[in-house]
Short mmCIF file of C-alpha atoms and ligand atoms in Angstrom, two decimals:
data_model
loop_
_atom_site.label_atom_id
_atom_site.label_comp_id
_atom_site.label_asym_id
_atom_site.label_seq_id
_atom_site.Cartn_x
_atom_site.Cartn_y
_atom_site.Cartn_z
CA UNK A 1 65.59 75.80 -6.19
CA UNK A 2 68.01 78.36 -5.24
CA UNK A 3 69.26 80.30 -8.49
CA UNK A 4 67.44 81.07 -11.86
CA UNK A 5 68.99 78.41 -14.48
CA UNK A 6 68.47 81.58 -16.98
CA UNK A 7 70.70 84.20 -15.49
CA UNK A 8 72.09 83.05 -12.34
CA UNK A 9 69.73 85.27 -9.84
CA UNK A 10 68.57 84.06 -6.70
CA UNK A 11 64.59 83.19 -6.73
CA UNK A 12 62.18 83.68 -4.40
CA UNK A 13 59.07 82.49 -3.84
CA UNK A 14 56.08 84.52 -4.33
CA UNK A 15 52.32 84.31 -6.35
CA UNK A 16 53.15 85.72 -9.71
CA UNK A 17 50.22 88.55 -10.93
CA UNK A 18 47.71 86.36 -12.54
CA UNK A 19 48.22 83.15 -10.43
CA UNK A 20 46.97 81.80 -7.43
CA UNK A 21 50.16 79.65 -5.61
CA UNK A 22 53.82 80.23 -4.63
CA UNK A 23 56.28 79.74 -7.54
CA UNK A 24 59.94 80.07 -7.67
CA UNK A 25 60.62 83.32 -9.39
CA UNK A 26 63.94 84.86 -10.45
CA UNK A 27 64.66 88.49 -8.68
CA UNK A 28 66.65 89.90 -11.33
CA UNK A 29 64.86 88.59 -14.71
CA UNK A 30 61.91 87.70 -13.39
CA UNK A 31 61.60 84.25 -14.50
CA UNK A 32 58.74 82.01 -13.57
CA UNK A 33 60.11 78.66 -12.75
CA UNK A 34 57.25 76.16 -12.17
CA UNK A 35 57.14 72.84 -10.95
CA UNK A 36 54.68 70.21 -12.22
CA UNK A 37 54.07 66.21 -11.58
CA UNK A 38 56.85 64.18 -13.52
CA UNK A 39 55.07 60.71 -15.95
CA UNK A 40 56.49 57.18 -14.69
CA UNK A 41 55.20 54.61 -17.41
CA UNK A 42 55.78 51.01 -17.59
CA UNK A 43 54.93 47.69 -18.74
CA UNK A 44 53.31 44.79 -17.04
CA UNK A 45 54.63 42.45 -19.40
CA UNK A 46 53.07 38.83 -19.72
CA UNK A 47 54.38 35.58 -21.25
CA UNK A 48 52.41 32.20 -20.74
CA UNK A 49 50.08 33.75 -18.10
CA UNK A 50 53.31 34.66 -16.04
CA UNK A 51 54.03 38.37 -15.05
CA UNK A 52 57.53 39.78 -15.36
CA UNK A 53 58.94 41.12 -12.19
CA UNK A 54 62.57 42.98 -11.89
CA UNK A 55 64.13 42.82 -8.04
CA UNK A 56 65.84 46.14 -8.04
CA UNK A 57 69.61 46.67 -8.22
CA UNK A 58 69.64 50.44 -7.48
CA UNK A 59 67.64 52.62 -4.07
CA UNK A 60 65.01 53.46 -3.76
CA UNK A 61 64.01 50.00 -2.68
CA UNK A 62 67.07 47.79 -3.42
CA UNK A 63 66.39 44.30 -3.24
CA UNK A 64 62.68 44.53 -3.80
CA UNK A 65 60.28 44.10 -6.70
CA UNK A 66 58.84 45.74 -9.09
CA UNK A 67 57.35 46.08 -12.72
CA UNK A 68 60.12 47.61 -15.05
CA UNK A 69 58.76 51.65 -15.19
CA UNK A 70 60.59 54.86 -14.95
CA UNK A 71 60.38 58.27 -15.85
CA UNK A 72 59.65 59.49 -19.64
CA UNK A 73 62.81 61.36 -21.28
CA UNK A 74 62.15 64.58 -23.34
CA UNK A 75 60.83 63.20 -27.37
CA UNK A 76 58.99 60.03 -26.59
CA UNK A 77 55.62 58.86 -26.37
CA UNK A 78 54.36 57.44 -23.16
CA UNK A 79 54.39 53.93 -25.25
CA UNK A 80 58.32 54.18 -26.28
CA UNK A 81 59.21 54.99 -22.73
CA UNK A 82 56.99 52.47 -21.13
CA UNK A 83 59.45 49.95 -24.09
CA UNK A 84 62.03 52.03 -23.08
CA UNK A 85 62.40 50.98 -19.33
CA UNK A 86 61.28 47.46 -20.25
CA UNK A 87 64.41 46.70 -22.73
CA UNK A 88 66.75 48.90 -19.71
CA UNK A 89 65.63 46.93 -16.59
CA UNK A 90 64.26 43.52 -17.98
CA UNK A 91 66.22 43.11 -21.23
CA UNK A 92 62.79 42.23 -22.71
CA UNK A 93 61.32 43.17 -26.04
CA UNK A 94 56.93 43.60 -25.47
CA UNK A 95 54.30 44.43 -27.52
CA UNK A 96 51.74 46.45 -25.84
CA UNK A 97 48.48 45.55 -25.76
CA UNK A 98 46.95 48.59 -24.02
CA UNK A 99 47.24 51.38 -21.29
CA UNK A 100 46.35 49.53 -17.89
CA UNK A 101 46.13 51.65 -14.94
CA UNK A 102 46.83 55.57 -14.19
CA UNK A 103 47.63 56.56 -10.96
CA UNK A 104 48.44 59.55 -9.49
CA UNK A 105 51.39 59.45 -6.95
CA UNK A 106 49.67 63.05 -5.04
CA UNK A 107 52.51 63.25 -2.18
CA UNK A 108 55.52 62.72 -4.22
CA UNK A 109 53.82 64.47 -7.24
CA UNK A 110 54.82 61.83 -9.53
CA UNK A 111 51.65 60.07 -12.38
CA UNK A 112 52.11 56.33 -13.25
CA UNK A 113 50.62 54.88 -16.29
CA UNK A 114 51.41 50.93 -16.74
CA UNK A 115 50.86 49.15 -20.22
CA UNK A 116 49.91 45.58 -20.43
CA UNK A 117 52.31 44.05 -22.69
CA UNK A 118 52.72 40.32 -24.17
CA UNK A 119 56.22 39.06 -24.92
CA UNK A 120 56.83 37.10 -27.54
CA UNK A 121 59.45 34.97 -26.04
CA UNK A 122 60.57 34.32 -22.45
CA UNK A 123 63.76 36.22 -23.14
CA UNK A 124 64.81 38.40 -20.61
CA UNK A 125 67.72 38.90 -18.00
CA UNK A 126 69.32 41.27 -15.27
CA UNK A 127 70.82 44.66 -16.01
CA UNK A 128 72.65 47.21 -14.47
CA UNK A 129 69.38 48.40 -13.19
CA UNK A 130 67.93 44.63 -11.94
CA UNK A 131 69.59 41.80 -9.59
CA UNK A 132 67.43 39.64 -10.82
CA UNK A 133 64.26 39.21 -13.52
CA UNK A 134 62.14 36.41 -13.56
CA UNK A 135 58.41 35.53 -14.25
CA UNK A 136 56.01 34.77 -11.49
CA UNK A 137 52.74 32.41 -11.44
CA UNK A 138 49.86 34.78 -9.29
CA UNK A 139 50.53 32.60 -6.79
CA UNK A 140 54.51 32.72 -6.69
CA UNK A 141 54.20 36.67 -6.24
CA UNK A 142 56.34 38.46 -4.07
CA UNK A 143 53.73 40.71 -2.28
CA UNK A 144 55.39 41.51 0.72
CA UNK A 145 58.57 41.94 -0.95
CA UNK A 146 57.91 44.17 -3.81
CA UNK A 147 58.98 47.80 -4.04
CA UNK A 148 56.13 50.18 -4.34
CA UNK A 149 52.48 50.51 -3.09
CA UNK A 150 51.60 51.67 -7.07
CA UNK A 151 53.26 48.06 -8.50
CA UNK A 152 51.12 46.38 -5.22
CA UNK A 153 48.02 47.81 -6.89
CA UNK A 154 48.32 47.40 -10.53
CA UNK A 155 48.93 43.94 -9.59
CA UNK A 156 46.04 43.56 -7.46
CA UNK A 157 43.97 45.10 -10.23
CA UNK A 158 45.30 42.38 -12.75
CA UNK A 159 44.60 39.15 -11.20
CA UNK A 160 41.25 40.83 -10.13
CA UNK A 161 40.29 41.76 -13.94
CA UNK A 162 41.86 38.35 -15.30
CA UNK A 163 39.44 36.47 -13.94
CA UNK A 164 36.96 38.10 -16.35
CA UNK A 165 39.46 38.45 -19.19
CA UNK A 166 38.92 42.12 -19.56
CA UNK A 167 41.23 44.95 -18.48
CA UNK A 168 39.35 48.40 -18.88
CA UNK A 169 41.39 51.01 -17.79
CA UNK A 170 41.95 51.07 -13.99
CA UNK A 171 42.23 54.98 -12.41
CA UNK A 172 44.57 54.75 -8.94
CA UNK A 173 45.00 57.48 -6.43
CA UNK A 174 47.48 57.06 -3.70
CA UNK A 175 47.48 60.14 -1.16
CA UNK A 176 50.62 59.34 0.95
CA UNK A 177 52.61 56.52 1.79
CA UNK A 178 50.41 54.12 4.18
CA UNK A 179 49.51 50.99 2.21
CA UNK A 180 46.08 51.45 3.07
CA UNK A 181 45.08 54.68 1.25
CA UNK A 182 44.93 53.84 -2.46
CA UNK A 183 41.25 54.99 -3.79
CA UNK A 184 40.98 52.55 -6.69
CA UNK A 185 38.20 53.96 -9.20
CA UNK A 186 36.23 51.42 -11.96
ZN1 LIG B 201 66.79 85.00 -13.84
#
């Protein structure tokens, strides 16, 4: 950030009185403008003991996979935007079941939360945002082709808690981007 988006200033960064870390603050009105993780929530959506995947039309990660998530706009609930990017990128009406997994994206300050959803019907399709949409058998999926280290885990998680039928609420941390780091807690 370069200029206050209240009056045009430069900013600077500096610890405001009363705080303990750098923010960007405005030099002529003296605005405080912080900077906090942004919500990504999704759906793992399920039909016939198949999950829906989405191979990406757009970068990051073109031509990989990926459960349909992106970020929350301003006036929804975490369950309308998780619906939300499920109708955009998999042209796919769910119901959902329950909140599945929370992870915290620490080096790209970015928190994922991933419903399990049922579909009603097998209807979905591409969009502007997919190539492709289809729904995998556990052992048709993609692993070394799909997008993110997050969508790797929540689908780890899921054929791990299947087994038992029961999907409590899985906490994820990831810490940077080596595949190796995520810190899954019960
Ligand atoms: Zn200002």
């Amino acid at each position: 950030m370069k200029f206050c988006n209240q009056c045009g200033a430069s900013v600077e960064q500096r610890v405001p009185e009363g705080d303990n870390r750098p923010r960007h603050v405005c030099t002529a009105c003296g605005t405080i403008h912080y900077s906090n993780p942004r919500i990504i929530a999704g759906c793992l959506p399920v039909y016939d003991n198949r999950v829906l995947l989405c191979r990406r039309a757009i970068e990051p990660r073109l031509g990989y996979w990926t459960l349909p998530a992106g970020f929350m706009e301003n006036g929804e609930s975490t369950e309308d935007a998780a619906r939300r990017e499920t109708l955009e990128e998999a042209c796919t009406e769910v119901n959902i079941q329950s909140l599945y997994t929370l992870t915290s994206i620490v080096h790209v300050n970015q928190v994922q939360l991933i419903y399990l959803a049922d579909m009603p019907t097998p209807d979905y399709g591409p969009s502007e945002e997919s190539l492709e949409v289809r729904l995998f058998e556990e052992h048709e999926i993609p692993w070394d082709a799909l997008a993110f280290e997050t969508i790797r885990q929540v689908l780890r998680l899921y054929f791990e808690d299947r087994k038992q039928q029961q999907f409590p609420l899985r906490h994820v941390e990831i810490n940077n981007n080596a595949f190796n780091t995520a810190r899954v807690h019960d």
